[in-house]
Coordinates of C-alpha atoms in Angstrom, one line a residue:
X1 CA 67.8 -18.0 -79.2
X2 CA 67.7 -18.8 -75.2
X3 CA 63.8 -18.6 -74.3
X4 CA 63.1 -16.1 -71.4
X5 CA 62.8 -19.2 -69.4
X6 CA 66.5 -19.8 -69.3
X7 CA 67.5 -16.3 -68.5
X8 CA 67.8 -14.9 -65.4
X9 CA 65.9 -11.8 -66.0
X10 CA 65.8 -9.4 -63.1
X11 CA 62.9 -7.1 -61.4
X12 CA 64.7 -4.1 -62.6
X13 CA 66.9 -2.7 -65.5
X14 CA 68.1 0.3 -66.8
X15 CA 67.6 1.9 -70.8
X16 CA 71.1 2.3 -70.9
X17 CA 72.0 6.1 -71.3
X18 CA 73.6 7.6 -68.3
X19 CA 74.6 11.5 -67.5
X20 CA 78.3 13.3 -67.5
X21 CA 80.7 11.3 -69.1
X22 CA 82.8 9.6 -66.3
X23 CA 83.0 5.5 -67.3
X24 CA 83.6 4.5 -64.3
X25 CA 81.6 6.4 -61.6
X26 CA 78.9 5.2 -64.3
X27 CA 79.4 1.4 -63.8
X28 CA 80.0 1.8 -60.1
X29 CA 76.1 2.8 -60.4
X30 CA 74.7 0.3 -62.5
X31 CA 76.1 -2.1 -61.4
X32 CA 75.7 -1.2 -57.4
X33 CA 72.2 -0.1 -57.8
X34 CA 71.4 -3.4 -59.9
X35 CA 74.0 -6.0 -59.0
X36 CA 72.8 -8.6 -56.0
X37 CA 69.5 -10.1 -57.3
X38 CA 68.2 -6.5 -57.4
X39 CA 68.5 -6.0 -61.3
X40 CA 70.0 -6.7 -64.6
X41 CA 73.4 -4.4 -64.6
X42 CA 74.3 -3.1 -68.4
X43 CA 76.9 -1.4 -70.2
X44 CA 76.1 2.0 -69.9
X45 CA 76.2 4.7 -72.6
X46 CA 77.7 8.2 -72.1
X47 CA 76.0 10.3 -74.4
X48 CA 77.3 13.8 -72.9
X49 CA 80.9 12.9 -74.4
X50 CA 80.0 13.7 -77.8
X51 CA 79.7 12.5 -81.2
X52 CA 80.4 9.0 -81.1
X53 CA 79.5 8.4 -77.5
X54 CA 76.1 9.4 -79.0
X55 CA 73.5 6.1 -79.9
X56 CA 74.2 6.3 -83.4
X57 CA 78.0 6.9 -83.4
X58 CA 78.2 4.6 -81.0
X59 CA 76.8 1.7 -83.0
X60 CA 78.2 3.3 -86.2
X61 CA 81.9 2.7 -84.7
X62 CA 80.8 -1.2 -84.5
X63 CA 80.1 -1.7 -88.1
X64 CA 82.3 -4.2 -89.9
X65 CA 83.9 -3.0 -93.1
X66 CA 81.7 0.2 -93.0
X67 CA 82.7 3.4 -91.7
X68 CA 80.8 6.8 -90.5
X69 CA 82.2 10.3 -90.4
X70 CA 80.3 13.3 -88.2
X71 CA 78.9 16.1 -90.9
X72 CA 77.1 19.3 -89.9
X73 CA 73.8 17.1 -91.3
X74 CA 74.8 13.9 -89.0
X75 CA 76.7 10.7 -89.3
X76 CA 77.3 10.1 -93.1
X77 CA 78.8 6.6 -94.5
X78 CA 82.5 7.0 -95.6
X79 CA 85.1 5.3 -97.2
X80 CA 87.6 4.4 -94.4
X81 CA 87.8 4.6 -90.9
X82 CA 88.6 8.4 -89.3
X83 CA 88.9 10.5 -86.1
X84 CA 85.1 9.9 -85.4
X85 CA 85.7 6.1 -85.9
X86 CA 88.1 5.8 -83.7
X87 CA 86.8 7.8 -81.1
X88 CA 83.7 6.3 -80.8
X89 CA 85.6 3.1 -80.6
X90 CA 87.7 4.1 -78.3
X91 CA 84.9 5.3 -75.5
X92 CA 83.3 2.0 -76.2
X93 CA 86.1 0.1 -74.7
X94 CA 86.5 3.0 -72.0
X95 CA 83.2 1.8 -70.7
X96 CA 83.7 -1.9 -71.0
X97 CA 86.9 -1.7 -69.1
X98 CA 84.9 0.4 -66.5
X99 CA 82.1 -2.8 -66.7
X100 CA 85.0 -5.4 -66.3
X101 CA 86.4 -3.5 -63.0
X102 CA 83.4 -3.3 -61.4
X103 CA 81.9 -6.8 -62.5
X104 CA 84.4 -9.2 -61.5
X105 CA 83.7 -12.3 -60.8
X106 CA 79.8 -11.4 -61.5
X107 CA 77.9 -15.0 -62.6
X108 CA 74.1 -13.3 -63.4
X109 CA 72.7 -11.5 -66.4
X110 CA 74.3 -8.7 -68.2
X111 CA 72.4 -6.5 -70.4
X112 CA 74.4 -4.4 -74.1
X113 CA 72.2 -2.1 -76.2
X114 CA 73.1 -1.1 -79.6
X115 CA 71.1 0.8 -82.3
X116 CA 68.6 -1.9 -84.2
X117 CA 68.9 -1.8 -88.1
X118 CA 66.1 0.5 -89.0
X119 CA 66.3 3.3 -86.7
X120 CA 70.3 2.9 -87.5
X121 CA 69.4 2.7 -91.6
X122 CA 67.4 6.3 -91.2
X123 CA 69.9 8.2 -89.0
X124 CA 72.9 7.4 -91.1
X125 CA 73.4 9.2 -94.5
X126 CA 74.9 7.9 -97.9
X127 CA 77.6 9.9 -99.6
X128 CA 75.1 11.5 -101.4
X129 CA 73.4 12.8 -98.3
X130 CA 70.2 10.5 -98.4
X131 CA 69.4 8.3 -95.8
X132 CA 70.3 4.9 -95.8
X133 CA 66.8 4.0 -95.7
X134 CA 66.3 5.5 -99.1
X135 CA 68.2 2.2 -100.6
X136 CA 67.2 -1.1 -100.1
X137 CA 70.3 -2.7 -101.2
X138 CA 72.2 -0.2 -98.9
X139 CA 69.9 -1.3 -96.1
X140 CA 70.5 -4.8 -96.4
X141 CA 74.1 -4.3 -96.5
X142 CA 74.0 -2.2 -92.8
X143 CA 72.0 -4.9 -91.5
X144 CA 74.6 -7.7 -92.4
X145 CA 77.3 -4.9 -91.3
X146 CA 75.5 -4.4 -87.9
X147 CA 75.3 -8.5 -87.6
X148 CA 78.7 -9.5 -87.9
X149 CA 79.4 -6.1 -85.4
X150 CA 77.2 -7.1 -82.9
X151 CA 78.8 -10.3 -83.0
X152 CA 82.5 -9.0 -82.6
X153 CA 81.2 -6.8 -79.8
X154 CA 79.2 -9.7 -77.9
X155 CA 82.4 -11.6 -77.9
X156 CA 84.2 -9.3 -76.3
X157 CA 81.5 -8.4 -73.6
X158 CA 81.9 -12.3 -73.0
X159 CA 85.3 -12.3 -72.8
X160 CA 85.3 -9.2 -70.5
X161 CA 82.7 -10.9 -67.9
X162 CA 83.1 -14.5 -68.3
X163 CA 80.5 -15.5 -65.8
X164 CA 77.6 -13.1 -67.4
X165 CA 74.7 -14.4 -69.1
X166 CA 74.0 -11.4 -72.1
X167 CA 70.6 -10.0 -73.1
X168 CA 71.1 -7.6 -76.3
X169 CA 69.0 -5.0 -76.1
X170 CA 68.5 -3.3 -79.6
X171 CA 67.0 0.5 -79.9
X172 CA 64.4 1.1 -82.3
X173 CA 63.0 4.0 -81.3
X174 CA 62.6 5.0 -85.4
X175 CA 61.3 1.6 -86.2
X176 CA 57.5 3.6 -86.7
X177 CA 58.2 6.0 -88.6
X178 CA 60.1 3.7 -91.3
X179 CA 57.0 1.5 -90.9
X180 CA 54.4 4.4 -91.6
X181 CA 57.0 6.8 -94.4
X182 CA 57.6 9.2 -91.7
X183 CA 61.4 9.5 -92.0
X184 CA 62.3 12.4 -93.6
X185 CA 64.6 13.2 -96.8
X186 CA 67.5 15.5 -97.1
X187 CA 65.4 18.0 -98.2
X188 CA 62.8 18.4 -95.6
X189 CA 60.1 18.2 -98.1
X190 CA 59.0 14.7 -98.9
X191 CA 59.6 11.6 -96.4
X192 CA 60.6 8.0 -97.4
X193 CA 57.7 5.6 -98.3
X194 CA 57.0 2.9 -95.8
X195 CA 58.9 -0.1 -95.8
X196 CA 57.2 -3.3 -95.9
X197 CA 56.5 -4.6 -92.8
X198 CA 57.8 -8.3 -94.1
X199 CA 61.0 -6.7 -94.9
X200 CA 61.3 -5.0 -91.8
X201 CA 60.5 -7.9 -89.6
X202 CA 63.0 -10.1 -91.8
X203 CA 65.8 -7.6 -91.3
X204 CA 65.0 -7.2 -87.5
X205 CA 64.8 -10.9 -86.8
X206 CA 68.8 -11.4 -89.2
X207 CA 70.3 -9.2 -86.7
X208 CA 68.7 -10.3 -84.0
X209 CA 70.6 -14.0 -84.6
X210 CA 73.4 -12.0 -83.8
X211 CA 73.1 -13.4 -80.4
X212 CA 72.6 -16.9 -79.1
X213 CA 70.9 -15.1 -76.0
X214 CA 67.8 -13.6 -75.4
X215 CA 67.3 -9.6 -77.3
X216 CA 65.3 -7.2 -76.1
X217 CA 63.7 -4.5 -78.7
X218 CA 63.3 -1.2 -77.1
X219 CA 61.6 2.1 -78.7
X220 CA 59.8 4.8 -75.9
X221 CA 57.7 6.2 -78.9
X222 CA 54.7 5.7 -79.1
X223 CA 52.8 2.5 -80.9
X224 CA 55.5 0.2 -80.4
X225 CA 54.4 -2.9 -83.0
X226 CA 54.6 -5.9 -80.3
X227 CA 53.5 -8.7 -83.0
X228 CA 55.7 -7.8 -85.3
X229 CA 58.9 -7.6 -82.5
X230 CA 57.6 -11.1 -81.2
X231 CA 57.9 -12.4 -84.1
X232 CA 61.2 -11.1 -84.9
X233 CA 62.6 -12.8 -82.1
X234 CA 62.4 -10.3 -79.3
X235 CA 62.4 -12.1 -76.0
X236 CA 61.2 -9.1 -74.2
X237 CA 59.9 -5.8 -75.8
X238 CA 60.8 -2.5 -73.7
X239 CA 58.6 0.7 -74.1
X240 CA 57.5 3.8 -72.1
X241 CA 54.4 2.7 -70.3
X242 CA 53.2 6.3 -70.3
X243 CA 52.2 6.3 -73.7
X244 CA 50.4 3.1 -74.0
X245 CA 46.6 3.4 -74.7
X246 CA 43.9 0.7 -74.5
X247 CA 44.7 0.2 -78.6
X248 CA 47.5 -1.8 -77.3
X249 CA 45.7 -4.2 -75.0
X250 CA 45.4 -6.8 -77.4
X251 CA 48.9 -6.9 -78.4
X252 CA 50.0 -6.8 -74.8
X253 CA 47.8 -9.4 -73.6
X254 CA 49.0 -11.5 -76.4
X255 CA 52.9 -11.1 -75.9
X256 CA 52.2 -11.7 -72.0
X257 CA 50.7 -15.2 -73.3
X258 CA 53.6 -16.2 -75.6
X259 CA 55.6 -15.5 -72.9
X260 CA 57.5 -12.5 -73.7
X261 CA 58.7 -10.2 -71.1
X262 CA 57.5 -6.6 -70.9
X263 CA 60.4 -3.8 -70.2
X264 CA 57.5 -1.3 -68.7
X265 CA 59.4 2.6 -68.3
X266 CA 57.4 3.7 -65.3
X267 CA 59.7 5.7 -63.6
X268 CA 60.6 9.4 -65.4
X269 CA 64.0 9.6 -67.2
X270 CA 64.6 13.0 -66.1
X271 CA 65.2 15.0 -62.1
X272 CA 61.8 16.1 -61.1
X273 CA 59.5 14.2 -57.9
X274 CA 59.2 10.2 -57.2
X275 CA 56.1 8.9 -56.4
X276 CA 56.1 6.4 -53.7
X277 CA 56.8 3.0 -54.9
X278 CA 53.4 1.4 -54.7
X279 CA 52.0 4.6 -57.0
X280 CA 55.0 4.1 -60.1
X281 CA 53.6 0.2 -60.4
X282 CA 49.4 1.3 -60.2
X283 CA 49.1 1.6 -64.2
X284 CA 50.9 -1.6 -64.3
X285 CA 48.0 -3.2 -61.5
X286 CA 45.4 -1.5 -63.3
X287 CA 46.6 -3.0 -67.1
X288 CA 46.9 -6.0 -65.6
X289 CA 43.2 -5.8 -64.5
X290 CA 41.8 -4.8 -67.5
X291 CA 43.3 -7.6 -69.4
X292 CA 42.2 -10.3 -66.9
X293 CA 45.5 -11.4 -66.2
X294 CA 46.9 -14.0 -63.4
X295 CA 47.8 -11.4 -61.2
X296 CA 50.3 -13.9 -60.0
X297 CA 52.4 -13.4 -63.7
X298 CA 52.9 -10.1 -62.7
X299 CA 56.4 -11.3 -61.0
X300 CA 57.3 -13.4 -64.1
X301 CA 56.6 -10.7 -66.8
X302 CA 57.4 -7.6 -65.9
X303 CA 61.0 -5.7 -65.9
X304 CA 60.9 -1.9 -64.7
X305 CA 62.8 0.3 -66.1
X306 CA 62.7 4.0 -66.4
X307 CA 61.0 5.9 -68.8
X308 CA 63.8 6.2 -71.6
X309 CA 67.8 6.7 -70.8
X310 CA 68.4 8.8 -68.0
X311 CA 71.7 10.9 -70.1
X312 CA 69.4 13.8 -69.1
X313 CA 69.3 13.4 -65.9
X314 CA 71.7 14.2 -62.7
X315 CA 73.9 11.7 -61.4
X316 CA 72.1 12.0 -58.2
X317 CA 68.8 11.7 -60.0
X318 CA 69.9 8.8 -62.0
X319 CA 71.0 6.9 -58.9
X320 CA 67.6 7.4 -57.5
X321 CA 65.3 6.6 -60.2
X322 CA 67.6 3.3 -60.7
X323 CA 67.2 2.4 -56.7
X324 CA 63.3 3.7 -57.6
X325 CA 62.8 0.7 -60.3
X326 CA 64.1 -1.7 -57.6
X327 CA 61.9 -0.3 -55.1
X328 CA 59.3 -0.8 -57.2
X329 CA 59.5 -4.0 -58.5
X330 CA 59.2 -5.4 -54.7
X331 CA 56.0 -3.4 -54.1
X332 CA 54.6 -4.9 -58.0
X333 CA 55.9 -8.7 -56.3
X334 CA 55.0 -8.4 -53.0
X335 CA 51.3 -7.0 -54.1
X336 CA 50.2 -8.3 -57.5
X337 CA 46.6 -7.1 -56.9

């Protein structure tokens, strides 16, 4: 996998989730708020179109030789390809088309998200109605599903933007609770025991090798495990910086010093007040601080990002807090300390 070194990574980035459900005004605002040095553009997702512009469908409709229907309980695993494959299909290559238009001749980095394999293993259900997660041979067959998918998909996000250099960003934002037996069964009344954290990491890191680039692991819940992404492979790890607590300074400072980026969600994902600049990077200053770090790696290290997608936002609100990130990330370079 290309080290973070090689990549081009930019100030600023978006989740990926943006509001309404029109492609293309949706890359002419990635890409124009992040294009230029300012950012790392990415594919954005249109949740607000329905099931399978949703995360889950989304991914679902990239699965080789493995298919997902919509049920009034959620996506459920089927035996052939149907109306919800195909559409979710079909607005995936409504937004690349829109990315294509608006990224020609573009030569920096690109960033794709896609759900990881855990998160995807306890949203999607078996025929029986039971969570993926509730079978380990079922959950090793999603994973190799979602590998040779990714792959497919990759291609053709190369082929689309020739001159792009791709981060994959996969979402995880379920990864705890399969770690801790939080995930729920059918039923409601009993969850799914924990999954071993070796088998986790192993799965994570297989999918991850999807990509010859660097991946990014995102999840904006709280007690995202930075070890055990680092050493699945994740180049850069992306969280909500809100919900960080001093428990994590050990991890942090230790993922700062193997060099892996930090995706920090300082700006809020949904319309309300911006702070100044200056004030959406002061946690960051104040981390930095307390973990006695080089203020000078600040620069090198740190990505800003909202908060989590911004599909619940308005457009005009989504525009801002994109130009916000940017903003930002000069004020966090220009003053480290």
């Amino acid at each position: 996998m290309t080290g973070t070194a090689a990549f081009p990574w930019g100030p600023a980035t978006g989740i990926g989730s943006m509001p309404g459900g029109d492609a293309r005004e949706a890359a002419r605002t990635v890409v124009g708020s992040l294009d230029s040095g300012q950012g790392v553009p990415y594919l954005a997702e249109l949740p607000a179109r329905g099931p399978g512009a949703d995360m889950i469908g989304r991914t679902a409709g990239m699965l080789v030789e493995m298919y997902a229907r919509v049920e009034p309980s959620g996506w459920r695993l089927g035996d052939r390809p149907g109306r919800d494959t195909r559409r979710a299909v079909s607005w995936l290559g409504e937004d690349l088309d829109a990315l294509e238009e608006f990224t020609q001749g573009w030569t920096g980095p690109l960033k794709v998200q896609a759900v990881g394999p855990w998160t995807l293993a306890a949203a999607l259900e078996l025929r029986n109605g039971e969570s993926v997660l509730s079978d380990p041979g079922a959950c090793r067959d999603l994973a190799g599903s979602l590998t040779e998918g990714l792959r497919g998909h990759l291609a053709e996000v190369h082929r689309r933007v020739p001159g792009a250099q791709v981060a994959l960003q996969l979402d995880e934002p379920s990864l705890v609770a399969v770690l801790r037996g939080q995930v729920r069964s059918a039923s409601g009344y009993r969850t799914h025991r924990a999954v071993d954290r070796q088998i986790v990491e192993g799965i994570l890191r297989d999918v991850s090798g999807a990509h010859d680039g660097p991946v990014v692991f995102h999840s904006c819940a709280p007690d995202v495990p930075f070890a055990l992404l680092r050493r699945a492979g994740a180049a850069a790890v992306s969280f909500d910086f809100s919900l960080l607590t001093e428990r994590d300074d050990d991890a942090i400072g230790e993922a700062v010093e193997s060099g892996t980026k930090l995706f920090a969600g300082v700006v809020p994902g949904t319309d309300g007040p911006l702070s100044d600049p200056a004030g959406s990077v002061s946690g960051v200053r104040t981390l930095w601080r307390r973990l006695g770090l080089r203020p000078g790696l600040l620069g090198d290290t740190v990505v800003l990002t909202p908060a989590c997608g911004l599909a619940g936002a308005s457009p005009e609100y989504a525009r801002r807090a994109l130009a916000h990130c940017v903003r930002a990330a000069r004020s966090l370079a220009d003053n480290p300390e």
